Short mmCIF file of C-alpha atoms in Angstrom, two decimals:
data_model
loop_
_atom_site.label_atom_id
_atom_site.label_comp_id
_atom_site.label_asym_id
_atom_site.label_seq_id
_atom_site.Cartn_x
_atom_site.Cartn_y
_atom_site.Cartn_z
CA UNK A 28 236.08 111.21 21.90
CA UNK A 29 237.77 109.62 24.90
CA UNK A 30 241.49 108.31 24.30
CA UNK A 31 242.36 104.85 25.46
CA UNK A 32 244.35 104.82 28.90
CA UNK A 33 247.51 103.58 27.32
CA UNK A 34 247.49 106.36 24.59
CA UNK A 35 248.04 109.11 27.24
CA UNK A 36 251.26 107.52 28.47
CA UNK A 37 253.78 109.54 26.63
CA UNK A 38 253.83 112.78 28.69
CA UNK A 39 254.29 114.73 32.12
CA UNK A 40 254.57 118.50 33.30
CA UNK A 41 254.04 120.85 36.40
CA UNK A 42 251.32 123.76 37.51
CA UNK A 43 250.86 127.48 39.11
CA UNK A 44 248.48 130.17 41.45
CA UNK A 45 247.11 131.39 38.16
CA UNK A 46 244.48 134.19 37.25
CA UNK A 47 242.25 132.27 34.63
CA UNK A 48 240.32 135.36 33.44
CA UNK A 49 239.96 135.44 29.72
CA UNK A 50 242.92 136.63 27.95
CA UNK A 51 242.93 140.04 26.24
CA UNK A 52 241.78 140.05 22.66
CA UNK A 53 244.62 141.85 21.09
CA UNK A 54 245.79 143.52 17.40
CA UNK A 55 248.81 146.24 15.79
CA UNK A 56 252.08 147.55 13.72
CA UNK A 57 256.06 147.04 14.98
CA UNK A 58 259.00 146.75 18.76
CA UNK A 59 262.43 147.35 21.46
CA UNK A 60 264.54 146.48 24.65
CA UNK A 61 267.21 147.97 27.02
CA UNK A 62 269.64 148.04 24.12
CA UNK A 63 267.88 150.79 22.19
CA UNK A 64 267.59 154.55 22.56
CA UNK A 65 264.37 155.83 24.18
CA UNK A 66 261.28 156.38 22.12
CA UNK A 67 260.32 159.92 21.46
CA UNK A 68 257.99 161.46 24.04
CA UNK A 69 255.62 162.36 21.26
CA UNK A 70 255.03 158.77 20.10
CA UNK A 71 251.77 157.55 21.65
CA UNK A 72 251.44 154.19 23.40
CA UNK A 73 249.51 151.71 21.60
CA UNK A 74 246.68 149.81 23.68
CA UNK A 75 247.15 146.39 21.92
CA UNK A 76 248.79 144.61 19.27
CA UNK A 77 248.00 141.39 17.08
CA UNK A 78 249.47 138.41 18.85
CA UNK A 79 248.09 134.89 18.10
CA UNK A 80 245.82 135.68 15.28
CA UNK A 81 246.96 137.37 12.14
CA UNK A 82 245.74 138.35 8.82
CA UNK A 83 247.26 136.30 6.02
CA UNK A 84 248.05 137.36 2.40
CA UNK A 85 248.73 134.35 0.07
CA UNK A 86 251.70 136.35 -1.49
CA UNK A 87 253.38 137.02 1.68
CA UNK A 88 255.19 134.80 4.12
CA UNK A 89 255.71 137.17 7.06
CA UNK A 90 253.15 138.22 9.67
CA UNK A 91 253.13 140.63 12.66
CA UNK A 92 255.39 143.23 13.91
CA UNK A 93 257.80 144.08 16.87
CA UNK A 94 256.59 145.97 19.81
CA UNK A 95 258.05 146.96 23.21
CA UNK A 96 256.77 147.46 26.60
CA UNK A 97 258.32 148.97 29.89
CA UNK A 98 258.62 146.50 32.82
CA UNK A 99 257.38 147.34 36.12
CA UNK A 100 258.19 146.01 39.66
CA UNK A 101 257.03 142.69 40.17
CA UNK A 102 256.99 141.87 36.33
CA UNK A 103 258.58 138.68 34.91
CA UNK A 104 259.54 138.03 31.42
CA UNK A 105 257.65 134.57 31.46
CA UNK A 106 254.55 136.49 32.57
CA UNK A 107 254.93 139.14 29.69
CA UNK A 108 255.65 136.30 27.37
CA UNK A 109 252.56 134.36 27.90
CA UNK A 110 250.17 137.53 27.95
CA UNK A 111 251.61 138.38 24.45
CA UNK A 112 251.51 134.79 23.12
CA UNK A 113 255.42 134.37 23.11
CA UNK A 114 257.24 131.41 24.55
CA UNK A 115 260.17 131.58 27.30
CA UNK A 116 262.76 131.05 24.52
CA UNK A 117 261.44 133.76 22.43
CA UNK A 118 261.39 136.56 25.01
CA UNK A 119 264.81 135.67 26.80
CA UNK A 120 266.77 135.37 23.62
CA UNK A 121 265.23 138.59 22.32
CA UNK A 122 266.11 140.53 25.76
CA UNK A 123 269.43 139.00 26.64
CA UNK A 124 270.49 141.79 29.07
CA UNK A 125 267.29 141.61 31.11
CA UNK A 126 266.92 139.06 33.96
CA UNK A 127 264.11 136.87 33.22
CA UNK A 128 262.65 136.67 36.69
CA UNK A 129 263.60 140.05 38.14
CA UNK A 130 263.82 142.57 35.41
CA UNK A 131 264.46 146.08 36.61
CA UNK A 132 261.50 148.55 36.73
CA UNK A 133 261.71 150.52 33.51
CA UNK A 134 263.59 147.89 31.54
CA UNK A 135 262.37 148.15 27.86
CA UNK A 136 261.35 144.62 26.91
CA UNK A 137 261.23 143.56 23.21
CA UNK A 138 258.26 141.69 22.10
CA UNK A 139 259.39 139.63 19.06
CA UNK A 140 255.77 139.49 17.60
CA UNK A 141 256.72 138.99 14.02
CA UNK A 142 257.25 135.72 12.36
CA UNK A 143 258.45 134.12 8.99
CA UNK A 144 256.11 131.45 7.97
CA UNK A 145 257.89 128.01 7.53
CA UNK A 146 258.43 126.47 4.11
CA UNK A 147 255.65 124.03 4.15
CA UNK A 148 251.95 123.77 2.81
CA UNK A 149 249.39 126.15 4.44
CA UNK A 150 247.15 123.32 5.57
CA UNK A 151 246.35 122.02 9.02
CA UNK A 152 249.03 122.49 11.57
CA UNK A 153 252.74 122.94 11.00
CA UNK A 154 255.14 122.67 14.05
CA UNK A 155 258.57 124.13 13.33
CA UNK A 156 260.57 122.56 16.22
CA UNK A 157 263.50 125.10 15.43
CA UNK A 158 261.50 128.11 16.42
CA UNK A 159 259.49 126.17 18.93
CA UNK A 160 256.13 127.45 17.37
CA UNK A 161 252.87 126.07 15.86
CA UNK A 162 251.40 127.80 12.70
CA UNK A 163 247.65 126.75 12.19
CA UNK A 164 245.95 127.45 8.77
CA UNK A 165 242.15 126.88 9.55
CA UNK A 166 240.35 125.31 6.85
CA UNK A 167 238.32 127.54 4.36
CA UNK A 168 240.01 130.63 6.06
CA UNK A 169 242.88 131.25 3.63
CA UNK A 170 243.17 134.79 4.95
CA UNK A 171 243.86 133.83 8.69
CA UNK A 172 246.67 132.42 10.49
CA UNK A 173 246.81 131.30 13.95
CA UNK A 174 250.22 131.00 15.62
CA UNK A 175 251.20 129.68 19.18
CA UNK A 176 254.66 128.99 20.98
CA UNK A 177 255.30 125.60 21.87
CA UNK A 178 256.97 123.35 24.54
CA UNK A 179 258.98 120.30 22.90
CA UNK A 180 260.83 117.27 23.72
CA UNK A 181 264.24 117.55 25.27
CA UNK A 182 267.61 115.93 23.96
CA UNK A 183 267.21 112.05 23.77
CA UNK A 184 263.42 112.50 24.04
CA UNK A 185 262.75 114.54 20.77
CA UNK A 186 259.60 115.29 19.36
CA UNK A 187 259.66 113.21 15.98
CA UNK A 188 259.59 114.75 12.44
CA UNK A 189 257.32 113.86 9.65
CA UNK A 190 253.36 114.06 8.52
CA UNK A 191 250.71 112.80 10.57
CA UNK A 192 247.12 113.82 11.57
CA UNK A 193 245.12 114.20 14.78
CA UNK A 194 243.21 110.96 15.38
CA UNK A 195 241.50 111.76 18.52
CA UNK A 196 240.91 114.40 21.28
CA UNK A 197 239.81 114.32 24.90
CA UNK A 198 238.96 116.74 27.66
CA UNK A 199 240.10 116.45 31.22
CA UNK A 200 242.52 113.53 30.23
CA UNK A 201 243.90 111.04 32.68
CA UNK A 202 247.80 110.69 32.42
CA UNK A 203 248.81 107.28 32.26
CA UNK A 204 252.59 107.56 33.56
CA UNK A 205 255.11 105.65 31.40
CA UNK A 206 257.05 103.05 33.08
CA UNK A 207 260.40 104.70 31.95
CA UNK A 208 259.30 107.91 33.74
CA UNK A 209 258.24 106.11 36.85
CA UNK A 210 261.67 104.30 36.91
CA UNK A 211 263.43 107.70 36.39
CA UNK A 212 261.44 109.32 39.29
CA UNK A 213 261.78 106.42 41.70
CA UNK A 214 265.44 106.46 41.38
CA UNK A 215 265.37 110.01 42.70
CA UNK A 216 263.23 109.13 45.62
CA UNK A 217 260.08 110.63 44.00
CA UNK A 218 257.83 107.94 43.16
CA UNK A 219 254.92 108.49 40.61
CA UNK A 220 251.55 106.70 40.50
CA UNK A 221 250.45 104.74 37.36
CA UNK A 222 247.84 107.15 36.68
CA UNK A 223 247.23 110.79 37.39
CA UNK A 224 243.62 111.95 37.02
CA UNK A 225 242.48 115.34 35.65
CA UNK A 226 243.25 118.06 37.92
CA UNK A 227 245.94 120.61 39.15
CA UNK A 228 248.70 117.88 39.35
CA UNK A 229 248.11 116.59 35.66
CA UNK A 230 250.82 117.55 33.30
CA UNK A 231 248.41 117.34 30.41
CA UNK A 232 246.33 120.21 31.40
CA UNK A 233 242.68 120.05 30.42
CA UNK A 234 242.89 119.22 26.76
CA UNK A 235 244.89 116.59 24.76
CA UNK A 236 244.96 115.88 21.05
CA UNK A 237 246.30 112.43 19.93
CA UNK A 238 248.64 112.34 17.06
CA UNK A 239 248.98 109.58 14.62
CA UNK A 240 252.48 108.95 15.92
CA UNK A 241 251.89 106.36 18.61
CA UNK A 242 252.18 107.77 22.09
CA UNK A 243 252.51 111.44 21.06
CA UNK A 244 250.22 114.21 21.97
CA UNK A 245 249.53 117.94 21.46
CA UNK A 246 248.13 119.13 24.91
CA UNK A 247 247.68 121.65 27.56
CA UNK A 248 249.86 122.14 30.69
CA UNK A 249 249.68 122.78 34.38
CA UNK A 250 252.96 124.39 33.97
CA UNK A 251 252.55 127.14 31.41
CA UNK A 252 255.99 128.60 31.82
CA UNK A 253 257.66 125.59 30.30
CA UNK A 254 256.07 126.67 26.95
CA UNK A 255 258.91 127.69 24.66
CA UNK A 256 261.38 125.24 26.21
CA UNK A 257 262.72 121.75 25.51
CA UNK A 258 261.58 120.10 28.75
CA UNK A 259 258.99 117.30 27.73
CA UNK A 260 259.52 113.50 26.92
CA UNK A 261 258.40 114.25 23.25
CA UNK A 262 255.02 115.60 23.46
CA UNK A 263 254.05 119.05 22.33
CA UNK A 264 252.46 121.57 24.88
CA UNK A 265 250.73 124.74 24.44
CA UNK A 266 249.40 127.43 26.84
CA UNK A 267 245.93 126.23 28.39
CA UNK A 268 244.23 129.26 26.67
CA UNK A 269 245.70 128.35 23.31
CA UNK A 270 245.10 124.65 23.28
CA UNK A 271 241.55 125.52 24.18
CA UNK A 272 240.89 127.47 21.12
CA UNK A 273 242.62 124.65 19.14
CA UNK A 274 240.51 121.88 20.87
CA UNK A 275 237.18 123.60 19.90
CA UNK A 276 237.98 123.81 16.15
CA UNK A 277 237.15 120.12 15.34
CA UNK A 278 240.73 119.11 15.10
CA UNK A 279 240.24 115.45 14.47
CA UNK A 280 241.41 114.43 11.08
CA UNK A 281 243.59 117.80 10.77
CA UNK A 282 246.94 117.16 9.31
CA UNK A 283 250.01 117.82 11.21
CA UNK A 284 253.35 118.46 9.68
CA UNK A 285 256.49 118.57 11.91
CA UNK A 286 259.37 120.09 10.68
CA UNK A 287 263.03 121.62 11.84
CA UNK A 288 263.65 124.82 9.76
CA UNK A 289 266.10 127.17 11.75
CA UNK A 290 266.57 129.61 8.86
CA UNK A 291 263.67 131.19 7.08
CA UNK A 292 263.45 134.10 4.58
CA UNK A 293 260.49 136.18 3.25
CA UNK A 294 259.77 139.36 1.34
CA UNK A 295 257.79 142.23 2.87
CA UNK A 296 257.36 144.84 0.18
CA UNK A 297 260.51 145.14 -1.68
CA UNK A 298 262.51 144.14 1.42
CA UNK A 299 263.97 140.63 2.07
CA UNK A 300 264.04 139.44 5.63
CA UNK A 301 265.84 136.59 7.40
CA UNK A 302 264.86 134.86 10.42
CA UNK A 303 267.54 132.62 12.22
CA UNK A 304 267.22 130.03 15.07
CA UNK A 305 270.02 127.98 16.62
CA UNK A 306 269.61 124.29 15.44
CA UNK A 307 268.31 122.08 18.05
CA UNK A 308 271.05 119.86 19.51
CA UNK A 309 269.84 116.87 17.43
CA UNK A 310 270.61 118.77 14.25
CA UNK A 311 273.80 120.65 15.60
CA UNK A 312 276.24 118.57 13.39
CA UNK A 313 274.24 119.84 10.25
CA UNK A 314 274.68 123.36 11.17
CA UNK A 315 277.22 124.14 8.35
CA UNK A 316 275.33 122.24 5.83
CA UNK A 317 272.00 124.14 6.78
CA UNK A 318 273.98 127.42 6.56
CA UNK A 319 275.45 126.53 3.21
CA UNK A 320 272.09 125.76 1.85
CA UNK A 321 270.66 129.21 3.11
CA UNK A 322 273.58 131.17 1.47
CA UNK A 323 273.08 129.16 -1.85
CA UNK A 324 269.20 129.99 -1.68
CA UNK A 325 270.17 133.72 -1.00
CA UNK A 326 272.57 134.06 -3.91
CA UNK A 327 269.71 132.43 -6.10
CA UNK A 328 267.23 135.01 -4.95
CA UNK A 329 269.80 137.84 -5.27
CA UNK A 330 270.34 136.89 -9.02
CA UNK A 331 266.67 136.33 -9.89
CA UNK A 332 265.51 139.59 -8.26
CA UNK A 333 268.72 141.47 -9.05
CA UNK A 334 269.10 142.84 -5.53
CA UNK A 335 272.22 143.12 -3.59
CA UNK A 336 272.35 141.34 -0.20
CA UNK A 337 274.52 142.50 2.78
CA UNK A 338 276.44 139.36 3.62
CA UNK A 339 277.90 140.90 6.78
CA UNK A 340 274.32 141.34 8.03
CA UNK A 341 273.53 137.89 7.12
CA UNK A 342 276.52 136.64 9.14
CA UNK A 343 275.36 138.68 12.20
CA UNK A 344 271.97 137.53 11.98
CA UNK A 345 273.11 133.63 11.83
CA UNK A 346 275.60 134.47 14.70
CA UNK A 347 272.87 135.94 17.12
CA UNK A 348 270.11 133.31 15.99
CA UNK A 349 267.56 135.48 18.12
CA UNK A 350 264.61 134.63 15.92
CA UNK A 351 263.91 138.20 15.00
CA UNK A 352 263.21 138.65 11.31
CA UNK A 353 265.71 141.28 10.18
CA UNK A 354 266.18 142.76 6.60
CA UNK A 355 269.32 141.73 4.65
CA UNK A 356 269.54 143.91 1.77
CA UNK A 357 272.36 146.42 1.50
CA UNK A 358 271.40 149.89 2.97
CA UNK A 359 268.58 148.13 4.92
CA UNK A 360 268.26 149.26 8.70
CA UNK A 361 270.03 147.37 11.22
CA UNK A 362 267.77 145.75 14.06
CA UNK A 363 268.65 148.32 16.66
CA UNK A 364 267.58 150.87 14.35
CA UNK A 365 264.25 148.99 13.75
CA UNK A 366 263.60 148.31 17.41
CA UNK A 367 264.39 152.22 18.37
CA UNK A 368 261.42 152.95 16.10
CA UNK A 369 258.82 150.52 17.14
CA UNK A 370 255.86 151.36 19.20
CA UNK A 371 255.54 151.20 22.74
CA UNK A 372 252.56 149.34 24.27
CA UNK A 373 250.55 150.30 27.30
CA UNK A 374 251.35 148.13 30.32
CA UNK A 375 248.26 146.34 31.18
CA UNK A 376 246.82 146.30 34.65
CA UNK A 377 247.86 142.69 35.01
CA UNK A 378 249.36 140.10 32.70
CA UNK A 379 247.19 137.19 31.69
CA UNK A 380 247.82 134.19 33.89
CA UNK A 381 250.30 135.93 36.49
CA UNK A 382 250.34 133.92 39.48
CA UNK A 383 248.61 135.56 42.59
CA UNK A 384 250.24 135.02 45.85
CA UNK A 385 247.78 134.84 48.81
CA UNK A 386 248.40 136.39 52.01
CA UNK A 387 250.08 134.76 54.78
CA UNK A 388 248.67 134.93 58.39
CA UNK A 389 249.70 133.64 61.65
CA UNK A 390 247.31 130.68 61.53
CA UNK A 391 248.87 129.35 58.37
CA UNK A 392 251.29 126.59 57.70
CA UNK A 393 254.30 127.70 55.68
CA UNK A 394 257.84 126.66 54.65
CA UNK A 395 261.13 128.68 55.03
CA UNK A 396 262.60 127.58 51.70
CA UNK A 397 265.84 129.61 51.75
CA UNK A 398 267.66 132.65 53.02
CA UNK A 399 269.97 134.87 50.90
CA UNK A 400 272.20 137.82 51.63
CA UNK A 401 271.30 139.06 48.16
CA UNK A 402 267.75 140.51 47.67
CA UNK A 403 267.57 139.71 43.89
CA UNK A 404 268.44 136.09 44.40
CA UNK A 405 265.57 135.82 46.91
CA UNK A 406 263.14 137.61 44.64
CA UNK A 407 264.17 135.20 41.74
CA UNK A 408 263.64 132.11 43.81
CA UNK A 409 260.20 133.29 44.92
CA UNK A 410 259.19 134.17 41.19
CA UNK A 411 260.37 130.67 40.21
CA UNK A 412 258.31 128.84 43.02
CA UNK A 413 255.23 130.66 42.07
CA UNK A 414 255.62 129.70 38.58
CA UNK A 415 255.89 126.02 39.29
CA UNK A 416 253.39 123.50 38.49
CA UNK A 417 251.12 123.39 40.43
CA UNK A 418 252.51 126.83 41.77
CA UNK A 419 254.05 127.03 45.27
CA UNK A 420 252.88 130.54 46.53
CA UNK A 421 256.03 132.37 47.90
CA UNK A 422 257.28 135.77 48.76
CA UNK A 423 260.54 137.37 49.80
CA UNK A 424 260.70 138.66 53.33
CA UNK A 425 263.52 140.79 54.77
CA UNK A 426 264.21 139.28 58.32
CA UNK A 427 267.21 139.09 60.66
CA UNK A 428 269.34 140.96 58.29
CA UNK A 429 268.86 138.67 55.15
CA UNK A 430 266.11 137.98 52.75
CA UNK A 431 264.08 134.87 53.29
CA UNK A 432 261.90 133.03 50.86
CA UNK A 433 258.67 132.02 52.59
CA UNK A 434 256.19 129.72 51.01
CA UNK A 435 252.72 129.26 51.89
CA UNK A 436 249.95 129.37 53.04
CA UNK A 437 249.31 125.76 53.09
CA UNK A 438 245.96 124.27 54.62
CA UNK A 439 247.66 121.74 56.84
CA UNK A 440 250.93 120.21 57.60
CA UNK A 441 250.60 117.47 55.05
CA UNK A 442 250.07 120.15 52.29
CA UNK A 443 253.28 122.14 53.56
CA UNK A 444 255.34 118.71 53.64
CA UNK A 445 254.18 117.82 50.10
CA UNK A 446 255.29 121.30 48.98
CA UNK A 447 258.76 120.87 50.78
CA UNK A 448 259.26 117.55 49.02
CA UNK A 449 258.53 119.10 45.74
CA UNK A 450 260.98 121.84 46.34
CA UNK A 451 263.56 119.24 47.26
CA UNK A 452 262.91 117.31 43.88
CA UNK A 453 262.96 120.35 41.77
CA UNK A 454 265.33 122.47 43.29
CA UNK A 455 267.31 120.34 45.63
CA UNK A 456 266.71 122.67 48.57
CA UNK A 457 266.01 121.51 52.10
CA UNK A 458 263.10 123.50 53.38
CA UNK A 459 262.22 123.97 56.89
CA UNK A 460 258.53 123.69 58.01
CA UNK A 461 256.92 126.67 59.92
CA UNK A 462 254.02 125.75 62.21
CA UNK A 463 251.25 128.50 62.59
CA UNK A 464 252.65 129.91 65.68
CA UNK A 465 256.21 130.26 64.24
CA UNK A 466 254.75 132.16 61.29
CA UNK A 467 252.95 134.43 63.62
CA UNK A 468 254.93 137.34 64.99
CA UNK A 469 257.24 136.06 67.89
CA UNK A 470 255.93 136.76 71.43
CA UNK A 471 258.33 138.06 74.11
CA UNK A 472 259.48 135.26 76.40
CA UNK A 473 259.30 135.16 80.14
CA UNK A 474 262.46 133.07 80.62
CA UNK A 475 265.56 135.48 79.67
CA UNK A 476 267.94 132.63 79.82
CA UNK A 477 266.02 130.35 77.70
CA UNK A 478 265.15 133.07 75.21
CA UNK A 479 268.95 133.86 74.70
CA UNK A 480 269.52 130.36 74.24
CA UNK A 481 266.86 129.99 71.69
CA UNK A 482 268.07 133.06 69.85
CA UNK A 483 271.64 131.70 69.66
CA UNK A 484 270.23 128.39 68.16
CA UNK A 485 268.04 130.35 65.83
CA UNK A 486 270.77 132.49 64.62
CA UNK A 487 273.04 129.51 63.98
CA UNK A 488 270.29 127.67 62.08
CA UNK A 489 269.79 130.92 60.08
CA UNK A 490 273.49 131.35 59.30
CA UNK A 491 273.64 127.65 58.01
CA UNK A 492 270.41 128.13 55.99
CA UNK A 493 272.12 131.11 54.12
CA UNK A 494 275.25 129.21 53.66
CA UNK A 495 273.71 126.10 52.38
CA UNK A 496 271.29 128.05 50.22
CA UNK A 497 273.89 130.03 48.45
CA UNK A 498 275.87 127.13 47.84
CA UNK A 499 272.80 125.22 46.24
CA UNK A 500 271.70 128.27 44.42
CA UNK A 501 275.01 128.76 42.57
CA UNK A 502 274.67 125.20 41.32
CA UNK A 503 271.10 125.75 40.27
CA UNK A 504 271.96 129.11 38.41
CA UNK A 505 274.63 127.17 36.51
CA UNK A 506 272.16 124.67 34.98
CA UNK A 507 269.77 125.10 32.05
CA UNK A 508 266.70 124.79 34.10
CA UNK A 509 265.00 128.25 34.12
CA UNK A 510 262.11 126.95 36.21
CA UNK A 511 263.93 124.72 38.65
CA UNK A 512 266.78 122.47 39.04
CA UNK A 513 264.59 119.21 37.96
CA UNK A 514 262.94 120.01 34.58
CA UNK A 515 262.47 116.31 33.81
CA UNK A 516 259.31 116.25 35.64
CA UNK A 517 257.59 116.70 32.26
CA UNK A 518 255.53 114.67 29.93
#
């Protein structure tokens, strides 16, 4: 069923060079990170673990288990998160000591793959904005749960709460750009068309589900690494591989309940668990009220079950608000102890969806994006460019005593100019176009005087490039934009 053009006017995103081979089918037990002692050498590595699909018991409200994986050179937390069905928020909060874009080789990454189900009917789709996660209960399969990370509306463009249904679906949707978003971009010198057809520049991705709430959608994305963040204009986004599964399940007519539950409890055997998330900004003023309700609920549970609750542990979990279910009865293990005993997963040959950077040759157009004295900062910017939507292929190159970030290849000058414009809009960095002969290895000059003059000019430009980049980069790093300076380029 096709959506009317105006019904697709609520959203926008950004894309990436992506490996679209099918994601691995995965299933297991429990997890860890840099904070924990190393696992015993005798503990075998597991090949896989349950991620998006879980067996569901009607008497239990918690599924999954923790796990850990050792990072390798070139890995990023967003790539690891996508592979294992986690959002950017989940993996970065669970691993606060690890740099998201440049984790050190050998860093132990905790995979928070255990989830407490929200307090809502197990019917259709439940979207918990506080945890940025979807819970899908398929009809006539009461023993099965699908759960996916989601991206949601940013402050002042909040995803609405309430109950609705999916009223229509469409493949390869056209995005009708809302007038408010067009004005927003025009003011920044980045005008948008009235309509964006299906393709790599379409922020809706390849699949869209229309909600009964006017102008709100659940859809895919051309920027998968925004999943797990508040960056949209209200719509709900899923990884492309997750929305495709949902799209094929005849979702029209399916009930959708959107809630905000930052604090959730569940029993697992005879142990009580608490999962805590920081309330979204819209509900920040209600935080003390939400905590008070939780404490009262826990006191009732304690009296009813005749169990003793470790209130200091409850307070620590509420303070950390890391979204990891943890036991809260007295004498129960702390999270570091749990994590230290979780299984380690084998590192796959490649993570699903990891951007692939093509080789750059002397016949290609390219862009000198920035130059750094610091290798790590150059690697971070290159990784962020590779994860833009659509991706801007980039790599770190050591040259002239610094680390340059070179983007490309681009098929022609126009494509390079468009990429430079996107970098300007998203990162506020001024790039320098490199013609094919500049990308190629420099040839010796037959005019010594002119060569020295050119070298001096080139060195001065290079120095200014480093200085300007580092000034701008410090500003970018102080923002809340993990994928770029401008994250408002969203649906």
